[in-house]
Short mmCIF file of C-alpha atoms and ligand atoms in Angstrom, two decimals:
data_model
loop_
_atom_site.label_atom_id
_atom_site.label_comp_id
_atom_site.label_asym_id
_atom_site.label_seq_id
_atom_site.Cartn_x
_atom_site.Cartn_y
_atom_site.Cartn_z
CA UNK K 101 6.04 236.64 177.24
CA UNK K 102 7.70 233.70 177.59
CA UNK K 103 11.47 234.03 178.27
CA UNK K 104 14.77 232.25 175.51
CA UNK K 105 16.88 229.99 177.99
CA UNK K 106 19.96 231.12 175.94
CA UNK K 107 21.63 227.44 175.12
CA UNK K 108 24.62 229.21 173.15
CA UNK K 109 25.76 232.27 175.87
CA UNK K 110 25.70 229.41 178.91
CA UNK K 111 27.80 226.95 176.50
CA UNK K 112 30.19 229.48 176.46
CA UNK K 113 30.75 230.59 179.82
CA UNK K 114 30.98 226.50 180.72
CA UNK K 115 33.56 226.61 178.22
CA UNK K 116 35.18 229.28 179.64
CA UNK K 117 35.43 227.60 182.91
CA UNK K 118 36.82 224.31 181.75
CA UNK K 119 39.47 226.10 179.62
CA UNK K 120 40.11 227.79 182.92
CA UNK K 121 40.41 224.93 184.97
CA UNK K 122 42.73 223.18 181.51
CA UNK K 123 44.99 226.04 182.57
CA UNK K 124 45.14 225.51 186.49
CA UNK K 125 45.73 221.89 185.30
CA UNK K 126 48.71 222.90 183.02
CA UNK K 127 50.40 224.67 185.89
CA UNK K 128 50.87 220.84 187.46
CA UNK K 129 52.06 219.26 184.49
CA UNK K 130 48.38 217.61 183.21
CA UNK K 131 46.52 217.91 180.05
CA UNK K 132 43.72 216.30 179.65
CA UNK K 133 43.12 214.74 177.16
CA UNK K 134 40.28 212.55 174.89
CA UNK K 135 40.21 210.06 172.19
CA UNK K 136 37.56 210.80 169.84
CA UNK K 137 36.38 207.41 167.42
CA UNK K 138 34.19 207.79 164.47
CA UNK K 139 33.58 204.53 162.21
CA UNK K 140 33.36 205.04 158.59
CA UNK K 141 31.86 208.16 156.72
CA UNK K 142 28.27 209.06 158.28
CA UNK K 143 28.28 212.82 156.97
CA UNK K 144 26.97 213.95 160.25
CA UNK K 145 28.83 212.06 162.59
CA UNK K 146 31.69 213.78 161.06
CA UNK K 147 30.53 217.26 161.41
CA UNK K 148 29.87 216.81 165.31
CA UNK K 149 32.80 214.64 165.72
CA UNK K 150 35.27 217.24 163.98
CA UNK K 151 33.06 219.98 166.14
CA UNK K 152 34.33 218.48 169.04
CA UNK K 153 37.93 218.21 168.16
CA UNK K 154 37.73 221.48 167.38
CA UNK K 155 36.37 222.61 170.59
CA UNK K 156 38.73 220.83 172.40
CA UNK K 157 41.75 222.62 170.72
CA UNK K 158 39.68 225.89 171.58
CA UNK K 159 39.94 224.84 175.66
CA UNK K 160 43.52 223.31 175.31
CA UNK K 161 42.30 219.72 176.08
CA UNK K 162 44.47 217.01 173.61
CA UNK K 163 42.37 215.22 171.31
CA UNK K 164 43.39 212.03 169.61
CA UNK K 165 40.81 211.84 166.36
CA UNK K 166 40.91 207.78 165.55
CA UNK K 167 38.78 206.76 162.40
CA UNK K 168 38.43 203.45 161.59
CA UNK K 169 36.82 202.54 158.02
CA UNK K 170 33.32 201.33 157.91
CA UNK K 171 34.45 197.63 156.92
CA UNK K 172 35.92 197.04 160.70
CA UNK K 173 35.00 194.23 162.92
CA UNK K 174 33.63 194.16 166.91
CA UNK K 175 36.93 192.43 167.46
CA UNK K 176 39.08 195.44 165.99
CA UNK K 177 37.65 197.84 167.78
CA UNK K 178 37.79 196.21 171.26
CA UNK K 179 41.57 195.86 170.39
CA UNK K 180 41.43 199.86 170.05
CA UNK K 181 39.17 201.07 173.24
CA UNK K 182 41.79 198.37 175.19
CA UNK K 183 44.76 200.31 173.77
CA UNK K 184 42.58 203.46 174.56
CA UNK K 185 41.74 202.41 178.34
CA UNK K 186 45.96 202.03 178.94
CA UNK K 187 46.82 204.92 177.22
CA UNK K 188 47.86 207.86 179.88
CA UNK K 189 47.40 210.48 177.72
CA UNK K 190 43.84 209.71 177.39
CA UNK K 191 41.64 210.82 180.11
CA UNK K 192 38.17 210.37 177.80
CA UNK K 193 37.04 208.19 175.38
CA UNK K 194 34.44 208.97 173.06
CA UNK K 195 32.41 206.56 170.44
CA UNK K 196 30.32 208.66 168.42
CA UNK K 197 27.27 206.89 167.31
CA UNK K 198 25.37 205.56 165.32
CA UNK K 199 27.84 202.73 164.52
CA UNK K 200 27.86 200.70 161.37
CA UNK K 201 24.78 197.79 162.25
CA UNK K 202 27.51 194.85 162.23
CA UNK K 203 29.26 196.37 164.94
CA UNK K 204 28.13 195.17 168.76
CA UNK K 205 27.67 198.71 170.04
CA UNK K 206 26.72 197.48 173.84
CA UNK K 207 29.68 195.16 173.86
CA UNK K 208 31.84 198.14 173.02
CA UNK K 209 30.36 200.43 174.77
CA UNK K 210 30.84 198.26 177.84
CA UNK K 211 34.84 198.04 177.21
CA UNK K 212 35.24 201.15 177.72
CA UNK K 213 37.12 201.96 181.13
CA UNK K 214 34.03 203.89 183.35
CA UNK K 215 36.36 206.04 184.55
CA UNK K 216 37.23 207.28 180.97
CA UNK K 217 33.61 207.35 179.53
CA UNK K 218 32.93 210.77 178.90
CA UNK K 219 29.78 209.73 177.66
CA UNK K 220 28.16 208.22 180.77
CA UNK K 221 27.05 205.90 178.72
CA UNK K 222 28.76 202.77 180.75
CA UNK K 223 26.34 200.68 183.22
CA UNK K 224 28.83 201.26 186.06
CA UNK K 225 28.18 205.21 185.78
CA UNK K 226 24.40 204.61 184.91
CA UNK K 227 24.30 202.55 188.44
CA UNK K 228 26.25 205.62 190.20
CA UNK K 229 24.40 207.90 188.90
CA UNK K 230 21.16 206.31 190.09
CA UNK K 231 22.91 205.72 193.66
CA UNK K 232 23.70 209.52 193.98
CA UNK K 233 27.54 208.63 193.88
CA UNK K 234 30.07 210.28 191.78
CA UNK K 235 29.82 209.63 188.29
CA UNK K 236 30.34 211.21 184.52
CA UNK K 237 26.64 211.60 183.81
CA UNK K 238 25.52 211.67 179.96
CA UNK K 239 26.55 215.11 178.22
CA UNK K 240 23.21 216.31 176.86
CA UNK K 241 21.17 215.32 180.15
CA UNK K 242 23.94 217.12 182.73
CA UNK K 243 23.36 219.73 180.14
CA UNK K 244 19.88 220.20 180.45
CA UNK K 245 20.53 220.35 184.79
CA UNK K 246 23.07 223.25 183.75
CA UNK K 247 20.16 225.65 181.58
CA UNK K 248 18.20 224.86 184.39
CA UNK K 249 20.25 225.94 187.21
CA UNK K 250 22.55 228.48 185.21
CA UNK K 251 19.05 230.19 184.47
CA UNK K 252 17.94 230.44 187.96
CA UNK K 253 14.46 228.04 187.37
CA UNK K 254 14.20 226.28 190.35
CA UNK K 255 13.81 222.41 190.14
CA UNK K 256 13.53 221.17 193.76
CA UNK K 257 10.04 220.16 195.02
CA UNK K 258 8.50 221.21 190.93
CA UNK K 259 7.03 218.21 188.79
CA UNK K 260 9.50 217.55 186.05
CA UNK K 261 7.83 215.36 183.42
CA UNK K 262 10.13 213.70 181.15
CA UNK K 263 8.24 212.39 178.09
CA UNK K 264 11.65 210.01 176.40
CA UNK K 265 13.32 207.17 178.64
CA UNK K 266 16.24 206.59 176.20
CA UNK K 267 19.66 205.60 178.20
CA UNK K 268 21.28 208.97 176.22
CA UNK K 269 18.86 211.57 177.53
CA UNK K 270 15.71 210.61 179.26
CA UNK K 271 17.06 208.18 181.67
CA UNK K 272 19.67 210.02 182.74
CA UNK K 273 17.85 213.48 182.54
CA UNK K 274 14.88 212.34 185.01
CA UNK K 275 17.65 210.56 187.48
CA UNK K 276 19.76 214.01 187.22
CA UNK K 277 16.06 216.14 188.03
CA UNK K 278 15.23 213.61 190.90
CA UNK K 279 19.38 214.02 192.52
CA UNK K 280 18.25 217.90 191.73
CA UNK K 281 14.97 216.95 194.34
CA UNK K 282 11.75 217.19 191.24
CA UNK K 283 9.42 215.15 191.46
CA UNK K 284 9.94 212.82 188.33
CA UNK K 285 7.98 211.29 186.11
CA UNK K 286 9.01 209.86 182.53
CA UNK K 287 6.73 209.06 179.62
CA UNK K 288 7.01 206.77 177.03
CA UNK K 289 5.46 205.77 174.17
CA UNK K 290 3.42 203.22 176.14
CA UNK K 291 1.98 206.37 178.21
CA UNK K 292 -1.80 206.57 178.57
CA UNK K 293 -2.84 209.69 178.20
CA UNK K 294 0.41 211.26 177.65
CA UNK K 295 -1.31 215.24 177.63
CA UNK K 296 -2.86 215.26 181.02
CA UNK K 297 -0.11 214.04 182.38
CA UNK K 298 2.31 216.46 180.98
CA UNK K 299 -0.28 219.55 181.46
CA UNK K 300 1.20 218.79 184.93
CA UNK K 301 4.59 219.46 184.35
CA UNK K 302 6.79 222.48 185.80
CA UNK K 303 9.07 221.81 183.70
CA UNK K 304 8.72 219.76 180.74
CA UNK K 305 11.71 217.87 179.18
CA UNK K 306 10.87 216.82 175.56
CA UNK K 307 13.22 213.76 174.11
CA UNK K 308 11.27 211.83 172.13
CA UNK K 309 12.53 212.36 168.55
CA UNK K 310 9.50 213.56 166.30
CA UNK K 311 9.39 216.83 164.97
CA UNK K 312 6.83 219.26 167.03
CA UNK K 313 5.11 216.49 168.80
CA UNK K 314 4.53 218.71 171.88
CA UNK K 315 1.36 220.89 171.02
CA UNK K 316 -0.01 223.62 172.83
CA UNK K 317 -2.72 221.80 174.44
CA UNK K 318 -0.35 219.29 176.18
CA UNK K 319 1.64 222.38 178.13
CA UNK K 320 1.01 223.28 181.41
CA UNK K 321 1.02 227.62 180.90
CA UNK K 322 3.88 228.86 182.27
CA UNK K 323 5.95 225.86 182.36
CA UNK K 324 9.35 225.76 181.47
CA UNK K 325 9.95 223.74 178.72
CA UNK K 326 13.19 222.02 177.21
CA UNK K 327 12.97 220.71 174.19
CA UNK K 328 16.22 218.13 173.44
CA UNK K 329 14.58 217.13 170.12
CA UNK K 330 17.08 217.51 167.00
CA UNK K 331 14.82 216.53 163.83
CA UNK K 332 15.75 217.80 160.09
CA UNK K 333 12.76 219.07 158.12
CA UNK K 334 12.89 219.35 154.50
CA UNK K 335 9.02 219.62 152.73
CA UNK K 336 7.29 222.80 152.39
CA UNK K 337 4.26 221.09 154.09
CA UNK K 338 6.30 220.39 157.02
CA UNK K 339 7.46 223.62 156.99
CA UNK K 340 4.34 225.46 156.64
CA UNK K 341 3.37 223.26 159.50
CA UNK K 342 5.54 224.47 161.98
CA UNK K 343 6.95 227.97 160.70
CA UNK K 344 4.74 229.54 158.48
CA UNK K 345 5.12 233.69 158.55
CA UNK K 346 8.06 232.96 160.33
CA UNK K 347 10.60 234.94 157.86
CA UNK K 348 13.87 234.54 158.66
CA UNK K 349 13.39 230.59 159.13
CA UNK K 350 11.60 231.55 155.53
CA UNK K 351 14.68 233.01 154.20
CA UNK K 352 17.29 229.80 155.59
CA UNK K 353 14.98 227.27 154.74
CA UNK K 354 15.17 228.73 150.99
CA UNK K 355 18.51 228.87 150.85
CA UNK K 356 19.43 225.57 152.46
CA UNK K 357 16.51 223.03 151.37
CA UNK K 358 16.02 222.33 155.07
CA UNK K 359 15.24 223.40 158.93
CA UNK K 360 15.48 221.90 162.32
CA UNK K 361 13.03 221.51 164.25
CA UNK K 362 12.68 220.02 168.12
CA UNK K 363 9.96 217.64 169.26
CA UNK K 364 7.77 220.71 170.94
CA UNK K 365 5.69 222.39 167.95
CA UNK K 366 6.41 226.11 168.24
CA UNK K 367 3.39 227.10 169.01
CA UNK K 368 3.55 225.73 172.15
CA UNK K 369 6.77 227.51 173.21
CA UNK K 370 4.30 230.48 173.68
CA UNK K 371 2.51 229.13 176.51
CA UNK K 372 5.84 228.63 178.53
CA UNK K 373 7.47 230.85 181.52
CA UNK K 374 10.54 229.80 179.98
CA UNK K 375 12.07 227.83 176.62
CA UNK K 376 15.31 226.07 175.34
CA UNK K 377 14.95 227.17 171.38
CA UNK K 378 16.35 224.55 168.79
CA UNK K 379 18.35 225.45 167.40
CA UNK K 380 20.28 227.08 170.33
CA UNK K 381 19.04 225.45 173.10
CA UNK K 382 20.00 222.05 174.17
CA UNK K 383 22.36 221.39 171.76
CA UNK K 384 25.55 223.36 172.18
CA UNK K 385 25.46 222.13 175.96
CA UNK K 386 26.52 219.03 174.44
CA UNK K 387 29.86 219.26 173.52
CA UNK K 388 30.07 222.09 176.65
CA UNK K 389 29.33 219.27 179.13
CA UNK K 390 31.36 216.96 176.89
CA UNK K 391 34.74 219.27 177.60
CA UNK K 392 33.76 219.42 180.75
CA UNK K 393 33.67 215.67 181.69
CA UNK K 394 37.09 215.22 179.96
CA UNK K 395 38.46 217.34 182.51
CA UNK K 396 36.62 215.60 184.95
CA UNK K 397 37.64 212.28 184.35
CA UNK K 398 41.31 213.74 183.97
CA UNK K 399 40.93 214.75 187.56
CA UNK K 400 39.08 211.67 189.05
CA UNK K 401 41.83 209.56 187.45
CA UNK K 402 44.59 211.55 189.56
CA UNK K 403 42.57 211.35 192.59
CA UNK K 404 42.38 215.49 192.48
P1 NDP I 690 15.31 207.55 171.25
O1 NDP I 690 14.65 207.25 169.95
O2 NDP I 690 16.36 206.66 171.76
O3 NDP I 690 14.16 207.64 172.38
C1 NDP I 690 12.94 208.27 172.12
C2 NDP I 690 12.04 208.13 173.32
O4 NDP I 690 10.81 208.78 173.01
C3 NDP I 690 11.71 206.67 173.67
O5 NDP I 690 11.83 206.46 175.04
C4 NDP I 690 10.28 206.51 173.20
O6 NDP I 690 9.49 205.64 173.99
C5 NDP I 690 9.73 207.92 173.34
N1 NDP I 690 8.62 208.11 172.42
C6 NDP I 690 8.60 207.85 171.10
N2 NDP I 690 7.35 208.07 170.62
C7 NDP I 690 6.60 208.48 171.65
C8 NDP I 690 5.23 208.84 171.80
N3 NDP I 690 4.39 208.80 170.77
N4 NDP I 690 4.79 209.21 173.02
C9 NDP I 690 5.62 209.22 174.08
N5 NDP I 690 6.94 208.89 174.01
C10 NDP I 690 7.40 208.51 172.81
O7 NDP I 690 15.80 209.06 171.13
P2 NDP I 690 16.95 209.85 171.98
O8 NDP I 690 16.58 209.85 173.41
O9 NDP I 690 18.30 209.40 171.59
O10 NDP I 690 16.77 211.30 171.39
C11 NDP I 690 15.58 212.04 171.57
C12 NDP I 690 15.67 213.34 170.78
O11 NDP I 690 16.74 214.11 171.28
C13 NDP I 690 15.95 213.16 169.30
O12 NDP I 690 15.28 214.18 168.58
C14 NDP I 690 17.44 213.38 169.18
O13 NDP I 690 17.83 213.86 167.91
C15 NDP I 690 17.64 214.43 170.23
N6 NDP I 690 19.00 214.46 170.80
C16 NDP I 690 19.56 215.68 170.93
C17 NDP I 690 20.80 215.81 171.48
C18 NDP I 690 21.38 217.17 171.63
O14 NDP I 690 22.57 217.34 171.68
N7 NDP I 690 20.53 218.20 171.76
C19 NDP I 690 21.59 214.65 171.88
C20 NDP I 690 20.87 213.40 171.80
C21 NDP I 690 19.61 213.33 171.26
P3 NDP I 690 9.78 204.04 174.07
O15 NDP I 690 10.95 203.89 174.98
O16 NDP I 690 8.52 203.49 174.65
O17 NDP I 690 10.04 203.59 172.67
#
């Protein structure tokens, strides 16, 4: 029987630690603490954005929540991740994305100071990251290293496929598995052949952003698979294609008009050693790994 890598329990106990280590940092006068910017009214940028304010209240960490309206410029915004980048309260800045399509995302992502971006989304901590130096990797990526390790799966010397080379999570997830010593290989959508080469995989790292797109005949039995994939499902064909007799999915699918589903079909979570669910899984590592880089950076930035 395949075994639950329980996303939720080893969320917590990272939380635990940071708000630990928040404490330790109280005791010398610091709190760290992290800007939070969310551009005009996408319904579910809001939830996680206000998520992880929340969370950072939980773990005493100072959050600064800015919102600009939807209407504001490049230009403006530059102005605010400057004011951001001098301001010494602010150990982590965070642009939650999507932004509105007139806005230059890489330009603004690029102002922001590397040492404050949380994220890891800045080409000076991509480059680190890929050098093995010191750098604030990409929250759902370190994430993924954390089930992994925090579950006792071993990763050096096993073949970690990573079908997704996005600069948010496959990128960064197949450099963090190679610094971990796997042997790496990523998969795109150009990928010949894509099944025989993840029927190879010890682990299997699904970010490819289409609902159950992992089948049981592309994974290698026994693997353990992690499944990053966050897609909303809302027809009862759909449905019935990846839950049917499942009846408490039954039951919230009823009551809410929708489900969530990751790229790796269920089924195929059967054939594994091991499995991040979704949801459960990847996801609340997030804004763990999140809290825990906004400490980081608060530390890095005092030379502690
Ligand atoms: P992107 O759309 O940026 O990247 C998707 C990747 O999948 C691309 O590299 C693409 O290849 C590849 N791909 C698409 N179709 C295929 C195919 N047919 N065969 C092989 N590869 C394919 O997505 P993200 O990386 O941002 O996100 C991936 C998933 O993870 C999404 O479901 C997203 O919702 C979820 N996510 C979850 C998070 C969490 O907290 N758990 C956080 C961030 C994302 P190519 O480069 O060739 O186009």
């Amino acid at each position: 029987m395949a075994s639950i890598l329980d996303g939720v329990a080893i969320a917590l106990a990272i939380k635990q630690e940071v708000a630990q280590e928040v404490r330790a940092l109280a005791a010398q006068g610091i709190r760290p603490g992290l800007a939070a910017v969310l551009v005009g009214n996408v319904p579910a940028s809001e939830i996680y954005v206000r998520s992880k304010v929340q969370t950072c209240a939980e773990l005493g960490i100072y959050s600064d929540l800015i919102t600009p309206p939807e209407n504001t410029t490049t230009e403006a915004l530059l102005e605010l991740v400057a004011s951001l980048n001098s301001r010494d309260s602010i150990d982590g800045i965070l642009i939650q994305l999507p932004l509105p399509s007139h806005i230059d995302s890489k330009i603004l992502l690029d102002a922001v100071s590397p040492g404050k971006d949380v994220d890891g989304l800045h080409p000076v901590n991509a480059g680190r990251l890929q050098a093995g130096r010191p750098a604030l990797a990409p929250c759902t990526p370190a994430g993924v290293i954390e089930i992994l390790k925090r579950s006792g799966i071993p990763i050096a010397s096993r073949h970690a496929v990573v079908v997704g080379r996005s600069d948010i999570v496959g990128k960064p997830a197949a450099m963090l598995l190679l610094q971990q010593n796997a042997t790496v290989t990523i998969c795109h959508s150009k990928t010949r052949d894509l099944g025989a080469i993840t029927r190879q995989a010890d682990i299997l790292v699904a970010a490819i952003g289409r609902p159950g797109f992992i089948t049981p005949e592309m994974v290698n039995p026994g693997a353990t698979i992690i499944d990053v994939g966050i897609n909303r499902i809302n027809t009862r064909k759909e449905f019935d294609h990846f839950f049917a007799g499942n009846a408490r999915r039954e039951a919230s699918f009823v009551t809410r008009g929708s489900t969530i589903v990751g790229d790796v079909h269920p089924a195929a979570f059967k054939l594994a050693g091991a499995y991040t669910p979704v949801p459960g899984g990847v996801g609340p590592l997030t804004i763990a790994m999140l809290m825990s880089n906004t400490v980081r950076a608060a530390k890095l930035r005092r030379g502690l």
